[in-house]
PDB file of C-alpha atoms in Angstrom:
ATOM      1  CA  MET U  22      40.950  99.890 122.330  1.00  0.00           C
ATOM      2  CA  GLY U  23      43.111  99.267 125.500  1.00  0.00           C
ATOM      3  CA  THR U  24      46.755  99.998 126.327  1.00  0.00           C
ATOM      4  CA  THR U  25      48.217  97.261 124.357  1.00  0.00           C
ATOM      5  CA  GLY U  26      46.270  98.238 121.237  1.00  0.00           C
ATOM      6  CA  THR U  27      47.295 101.685 121.603  1.00  0.00           C
ATOM      7  CA  VAL U  28      51.109 100.759 121.638  1.00  0.00           C
ATOM      8  CA  LEU U  29      50.558  97.867 119.074  1.00  0.00           C
ATOM      9  CA  LEU U  30      48.953 100.540 116.838  1.00  0.00           C
ATOM     10  CA  TRP U  31      51.953 103.228 117.385  1.00  0.00           C
ATOM     11  CA  VAL U  32      54.846 100.460 116.949  1.00  0.00           C
ATOM     12  CA  LEU U  33      52.672  99.190 113.661  1.00  0.00           C
ATOM     13  CA  GLY U  34      52.257 102.819 112.243  1.00  0.00           C
ATOM     14  CA  LEU U  35      55.869 103.716 113.087  1.00  0.00           C
ATOM     15  CA  LEU U  36      57.373 100.151 111.324  1.00  0.00           C
ATOM     16  CA  ALA U  37      55.134 101.028 108.171  1.00  0.00           C
ATOM     17  CA  LEU U  38      56.275 104.540 108.019  1.00  0.00           C
ATOM     18  CA  VAL U  39      60.070 103.482 108.286  1.00  0.00           C
ATOM     19  CA  SER U  40      59.644 100.655 106.097  1.00  0.00           C
ATOM     20  CA  GLY U  41      57.385 103.170 103.436  1.00  0.00           C
ATOM     21  CA  VAL U  42      60.653 105.545 103.649  1.00  0.00           C
ATOM     22  CA  LEU U  43      63.163 102.579 102.984  1.00  0.00           C
ATOM     23  CA  VAL U  44      61.234 102.075  99.701  1.00  0.00           C
ATOM     24  CA  PHE U  45      62.762 105.037  98.330  1.00  0.00           C
ATOM     25  CA  THR U  46      66.379 104.766 100.126  1.00  0.00           C
ATOM     26  CA  LEU U  47      67.363 101.583  99.253  1.00  0.00           C
ATOM     27  CA  ASP U  48      69.343 100.753  95.987  1.00  0.00           C
ATOM     28  CA  SER U  49      68.048  97.892  94.590  1.00  0.00           C
ATOM     29  CA  MET U  50      64.592  96.358  93.181  1.00  0.00           C
ATOM     30  CA  ALA U  51      64.882  93.343  95.430  1.00  0.00           C
ATOM     31  CA  ARG U  52      65.546  95.116  98.588  1.00  0.00           C
ATOM     32  CA  VAL U  53      62.604  97.839  97.989  1.00  0.00           C
ATOM     33  CA  THR U  54      59.921  94.783  97.313  1.00  0.00           C
ATOM     34  CA  PHE U  55      60.550  93.549 100.535  1.00  0.00           C
ATOM     35  CA  ALA U  56      60.683  97.143 102.245  1.00  0.00           C
ATOM     36  CA  LEU U  57      57.159  97.553 100.208  1.00  0.00           C
ATOM     37  CA  LEU U  58      56.372  94.214 101.723  1.00  0.00           C
ATOM     38  CA  ALA U  59      56.848  95.164 105.246  1.00  0.00           C
ATOM     39  CA  SER U  60      55.192  98.353 105.060  1.00  0.00           C
ATOM     40  CA  LEU U  61      52.024  96.908 103.487  1.00  0.00           C
ATOM     41  CA  VAL U  62      51.789  94.015 106.237  1.00  0.00           C
ATOM     42  CA  CYS U  63      52.199  96.646 108.659  1.00  0.00           C
ATOM     43  CA  VAL U  64      49.337  98.611 107.121  1.00  0.00           C
ATOM     44  CA  GLY U  65      47.361  95.122 107.271  1.00  0.00           C
ATOM     45  CA  GLY U  66      48.074  95.113 111.046  1.00  0.00           C
ATOM     46  CA  VAL U  67      47.313  98.611 111.829  1.00  0.00           C
ATOM     47  CA  VAL U  68      43.712  97.727 110.098  1.00  0.00           C
ATOM     48  CA  THR U  69      43.638  94.824 111.993  1.00  0.00           C
ATOM     49  CA  VAL U  70      44.072  96.550 115.515  1.00  0.00           C
ATOM     50  CA  LEU U  71      41.632  99.129 114.476  1.00  0.00           C
ATOM     51  CA  GLY U  72      39.050  96.490 114.911  1.00  0.00           C
ATOM     52  CA  LEU U  73      38.610  95.036 111.072  1.00  0.00           C
ATOM     53  CA  PRO U  74      40.298  91.938 111.185  1.00  0.00           C
ATOM     54  CA  TYR U  75      38.914  90.699 107.552  1.00  0.00           C
ATOM     55  CA  LEU U  76      40.457  93.753 105.722  1.00  0.00           C
ATOM     56  CA  GLY U  77      43.789  93.494 107.590  1.00  0.00           C
ATOM     57  CA  VAL U  78      44.297  89.995 106.837  1.00  0.00           C
ATOM     58  CA  VAL U  79      43.074  90.428 103.366  1.00  0.00           C
ATOM     59  CA  ILE U  80      45.510  93.457 102.985  1.00  0.00           C
ATOM     60  CA  VAL U  81      48.168  91.302 104.109  1.00  0.00           C
ATOM     61  CA  LEU U  82      47.363  88.107 101.880  1.00  0.00           C
ATOM     62  CA  MET U  83      47.240  90.301  99.130  1.00  0.00           C
ATOM     63  CA  MET U  84      50.452  92.404  99.729  1.00  0.00           C
ATOM     64  CA  VAL U  85      52.449  89.117 100.327  1.00  0.00           C
ATOM     65  CA  MET U  86      51.391  87.140  97.104  1.00  0.00           C
ATOM     66  CA  GLU U  87      51.686  90.378  95.306  1.00  0.00           C
ATOM     67  CA  MET U  88      55.299  91.142  96.170  1.00  0.00           C
ATOM     68  CA  VAL U  89      56.172  87.345  95.950  1.00  0.00           C
ATOM     69  CA  ILE U  90      55.352  87.321  92.691  1.00  0.00           C
ATOM     70  CA  MET U  91      57.060  90.681  91.696  1.00  0.00           C
ATOM     71  CA  ALA U  92      60.175  89.300  93.207  1.00  0.00           C
ATOM     72  CA  VAL U  93      60.222  85.907  91.292  1.00  0.00           C
ATOM     73  CA  PHE U  94      59.659  87.958  87.890  1.00  0.00           C
ATOM     74  CA  MET U  95      62.487  89.993  88.963  1.00  0.00           C
ATOM     75  CA  ILE U  96      64.639  86.911  89.682  1.00  0.00           C
ATOM     76  CA  ALA U  97      63.423  85.550  86.485  1.00  0.00           C
ATOM     77  CA  TYR U  98      63.672  88.050  83.936  1.00  0.00           C
ATOM     78  CA  MET U  99      65.843  90.984  84.975  1.00  0.00           C
ATOM     79  CA  MET U 100      69.109  91.644  83.507  1.00  0.00           C
ATOM     80  CA  ASN U 101      70.951  92.153  86.489  1.00  0.00           C
ATOM     81  CA  PRO U 102      70.785  89.272  89.052  1.00  0.00           C
ATOM     82  CA  ALA U 103      67.839  89.217  90.890  1.00  0.00           C
ATOM     83  CA  GLY U 104      67.415  92.933  91.006  1.00  0.00           C
ATOM     84  CA  LEU U 105      70.176  93.276  93.421  1.00  0.00           C
ATOM     85  CA  MET U 106      72.275  95.729  91.367  1.00  0.00           C
ATOM     86  CA  PRO U 107      72.817  99.005  92.712  1.00  0.00           C
ATOM     87  CA  MET U 108      69.923 101.845  90.889  1.00  0.00           C
ATOM     88  CA  SER U 109      68.792 105.046  92.101  1.00  0.00           C
ATOM     89  CA  MET U 110      64.870 104.583  92.808  1.00  0.00           C
ATOM     90  CA  LEU U 111      64.243 108.636  92.857  1.00  0.00           C
ATOM     91  CA  HIS U 112      63.763 110.359  90.052  1.00  0.00           C
ATOM     92  CA  ASN U 113      62.841 114.018  89.251  1.00  0.00           C
ATOM     93  CA  LYS U 114      64.016 114.755  93.137  1.00  0.00           C
ATOM     94  CA  ARG U 115      63.007 118.616  93.126  1.00  0.00           C
ATOM     95  CA  GLY U 116      59.546 117.766  91.550  1.00  0.00           C
ATOM     96  CA  ALA U 117      58.571 115.052  93.362  1.00  0.00           C
ATOM     97  CA  SER U 118      59.894 116.681  96.606  1.00  0.00           C
ATOM     98  CA  ALA U 119      57.530 119.851  96.251  1.00  0.00           C
ATOM     99  CA  VAL U 120      54.620 117.735  95.353  1.00  0.00           C
ATOM    100  CA  SER U 121      54.880 115.208  98.096  1.00  0.00           C
ATOM    101  CA  GLY U 122      55.610 118.131 100.516  1.00  0.00           C
ATOM    102  CA  VAL U 123      52.045 120.000  99.355  1.00  0.00           C
ATOM    103  CA  VAL U 124      50.148 116.574  99.234  1.00  0.00           C
ATOM    104  CA  PHE U 125      51.151 116.055 102.884  1.00  0.00           C
ATOM    105  CA  ALA U 126      50.503 119.246 103.936  1.00  0.00           C
ATOM    106  CA  ALA U 127      46.978 118.948 102.227  1.00  0.00           C
ATOM    107  CA  LEU U 128      46.477 115.881 104.148  1.00  0.00           C
ATOM    108  CA  VAL U 129      47.581 117.244 107.487  1.00  0.00           C
ATOM    109  CA  ALA U 130      45.415 120.496 107.135  1.00  0.00           C
ATOM    110  CA  GLY U 131      42.421 118.072 105.988  1.00  0.00           C
ATOM    111  CA  ILE U 132      42.782 115.815 109.706  1.00  0.00           C
ATOM    112  CA  PHE U 133      42.539 119.080 111.670  1.00  0.00           C
ATOM    113  CA  LEU U 134      39.975 121.336 109.573  1.00  0.00           C
ATOM    114  CA  VAL U 135      37.503 118.741 108.441  1.00  0.00           C
ATOM    115  CA  PRO U 136      34.656 118.466 111.042  1.00  0.00           C
ATOM    116  CA  TRP U 137      34.840 114.921 111.734  1.00  0.00           C
ATOM    117  CA  PRO U 138      31.054 113.350 112.234  1.00  0.00           C
ATOM    118  CA  ASP U 139      30.440 111.579 115.656  1.00  0.00           C
ATOM    119  CA  ARG U 140      29.292 107.828 115.894  1.00  0.00           C
ATOM    120  CA  ALA U 141      25.989 107.146 115.527  1.00  0.00           C
ATOM    121  CA  GLY U 142      24.694 103.719 116.986  1.00  0.00           C
ATOM    122  CA  THR U 143      26.698 101.103 118.441  1.00  0.00           C
ATOM    123  CA  ARG U 144      29.587  99.270 116.967  1.00  0.00           C
ATOM    124  CA  PRO U 145      28.408  96.078 115.048  1.00  0.00           C
ATOM    125  CA  ALA U 146      29.042  92.647 116.980  1.00  0.00           C
ATOM    126  CA  ASP U 147      30.696  91.194 113.426  1.00  0.00           C
ATOM    127  CA  THR U 148      32.791  93.629 111.543  1.00  0.00           C
ATOM    128  CA  THR U 149      33.758  90.986 109.073  1.00  0.00           C
ATOM    129  CA  PHE U 150      29.810  90.302 108.242  1.00  0.00           C
ATOM    130  CA  GLN U 151      29.482  94.292 107.915  1.00  0.00           C
ATOM    131  CA  VAL U 152      32.332  94.385 105.302  1.00  0.00           C
ATOM    132  CA  GLY U 153      30.843  91.658 103.580  1.00  0.00           C
ATOM    133  CA  MET U 154      27.648  92.841 103.326  1.00  0.00           C
ATOM    134  CA  SER U 155      28.882  96.646 102.584  1.00  0.00           C
ATOM    135  CA  LEU U 156      31.003  95.585  99.770  1.00  0.00           C
ATOM    136  CA  MET U 157      29.224  92.474  98.361  1.00  0.00           C
ATOM    137  CA  LYS U 158      25.313  93.073  99.128  1.00  0.00           C
ATOM    138  CA  GLU U 159      23.926  93.716  95.342  1.00  0.00           C
ATOM    139  CA  GLN U 160      27.434  93.168  93.480  1.00  0.00           C
ATOM    140  CA  MET U 161      27.841  89.554  94.425  1.00  0.00           C
ATOM    141  CA  LEU U 162      27.370  88.522  90.888  1.00  0.00           C
ATOM    142  CA  THR U 163      29.508  91.278  89.516  1.00  0.00           C
ATOM    143  CA  MET U 164      32.259  90.295  91.823  1.00  0.00           C
ATOM    144  CA  VAL U 165      31.923  86.748  90.889  1.00  0.00           C
ATOM    145  CA  THR U 166      32.210  87.438  87.207  1.00  0.00           C
ATOM    146  CA  LEU U 167      34.721  89.706  87.386  1.00  0.00           C
ATOM    147  CA  GLY U 168      36.861  87.065  89.161  1.00  0.00           C
ATOM    148  CA  PHE U 169      36.375  84.788  86.240  1.00  0.00           C
ATOM    149  CA  VAL U 170      37.047  87.423  83.621  1.00  0.00           C
ATOM    150  CA  LEU U 171      40.247  88.118  85.453  1.00  0.00           C
ATOM    151  CA  LEU U 172      41.363  84.598  85.471  1.00  0.00           C
ATOM    152  CA  ALA U 173      40.562  84.251  81.760  1.00  0.00           C
ATOM    153  CA  THR U 174      42.525  87.471  81.627  1.00  0.00           C
ATOM    154  CA  MET U 175      45.626  85.920  83.143  1.00  0.00           C
ATOM    155  CA  VAL U 176      45.287  82.667  81.722  1.00  0.00           C
ATOM    156  CA  GLY U 177      44.868  84.611  77.957  1.00  0.00           C
ATOM    157  CA  ALA U 178      47.925  86.522  78.770  1.00  0.00           C
ATOM    158  CA  THR U 179      49.599  83.419  79.628  1.00  0.00           C
ATOM    159  CA  VAL U 180      48.805  81.707  76.497  1.00  0.00           C
ATOM    160  CA  LEU U 181      49.434  84.724  74.066  1.00  0.00           C
ATOM    161  CA  ALA U 182      52.820  85.363  75.773  1.00  0.00           C
ATOM    162  CA  THR U 183      54.265  81.795  75.312  1.00  0.00           C
ATOM    163  CA  GLN U 184      55.794  81.170  71.773  1.00  0.00           C
ATOM    164  CA  ARG U 185      55.268  77.444  71.316  1.00  0.00           C
ATOM    165  CA  GLY U 186      52.491  75.362  72.900  1.00  0.00           C
ATOM    166  CA  ARG U 187      52.126  72.131  74.015  1.00  0.00           C
ATOM    167  CA  TYR U 188      51.129  70.068  70.683  1.00  0.00           C
ATOM    168  CA  ASP U 189      53.333  72.205  68.515  1.00  0.00           C
ATOM    169  CA  ARG U 190      55.258  68.988  67.582  1.00  0.00           C
ATOM    170  CA  PHE U 191      52.396  67.361  66.332  1.00  0.00           C
ATOM    171  CA  GLY U 192      51.283  69.961  63.720  1.00  0.00           C
ATOM    172  CA  ASP U 193      47.726  69.852  62.723  1.00  0.00           C
ATOM    173  CA  ASP U 194      47.848  65.806  62.865  1.00  0.00           C
ATOM    174  CA  LEU U 195      47.827  65.201  66.921  1.00  0.00           C
ATOM    175  CA  GLY U 196      47.591  61.583  66.379  1.00  0.00           C
ATOM    176  CA  ARG U 197      51.226  61.529  64.312  1.00  0.00           C
ATOM    177  CA  ARG U 198      53.872  59.419  65.880  1.00  0.00           C
ATOM    178  CA  PRO U 199      56.666  60.317  66.566  1.00  0.00           C
ATOM    179  CA  ALA U 200      55.913  63.600  67.033  1.00  0.00           C
ATOM    180  CA  ASN U 201      57.881  66.136  64.724  1.00  0.00           C
ATOM    181  CA  ASP U 202      59.271  68.938  67.395  1.00  0.00           C
ATOM    182  CA  PRO U 203      59.879  72.128  64.896  1.00  0.00           C
ATOM    183  CA  ALA U 204      62.098  73.522  67.745  1.00  0.00           C
ATOM    184  CA  GLY U 205      64.141  70.838  68.560  1.00  0.00           C
ATOM    185  CA  GLY U 206      65.330  69.167  71.656  1.00  0.00           C
ATOM    186  CA  GLY U 207      61.980  67.746  73.006  1.00  0.00           C
ATOM    187  CA  VAL U 208      61.113  65.096  75.933  1.00  0.00           C
ATOM    188  CA  GLY U 209      63.566  62.237  75.817  1.00  0.00           C
ATOM    189  CA  ARG U 210      66.072  63.396  72.917  1.00  0.00           C
TER     190      ARG U 210
END
């Protein structure tokens, strides 16, 4: 990694840290959501600069979609307008400060006390291929099945959350015309 990479690594790390702190200091859910998005996008950038572009892009894509969905749900379902009403994001300040201080100290101690291994061998030419093989080699069928299960879960949750379906107005006889809409309104009325 050259000078540009080192500078970029420090800038992205600092931006990730600052926006991570903003998550706990801003006063609305919408602002917190976008601060968290900025922090996680910077983390994806750090991973990319460190030589794993596939993982960096996946982190950025996942976090952007996750935060956009969260913002849409906040706008649609929160009682205050789009999560912009002031609120405190800090709960149990003393306990949280104590726990986070102990965890931070343990992590910093781990950085300096762990005997880090030296690199064995040479760096692979294609890190994306190496990550894919490491993640999916024997588990490709598992991951494909998991994808379908997650999709079925999302569709099922949406169907169960909907009070009335597309064909409720027809009742048991889907061929009946005109439809008898039990909820009133309907298309064209």
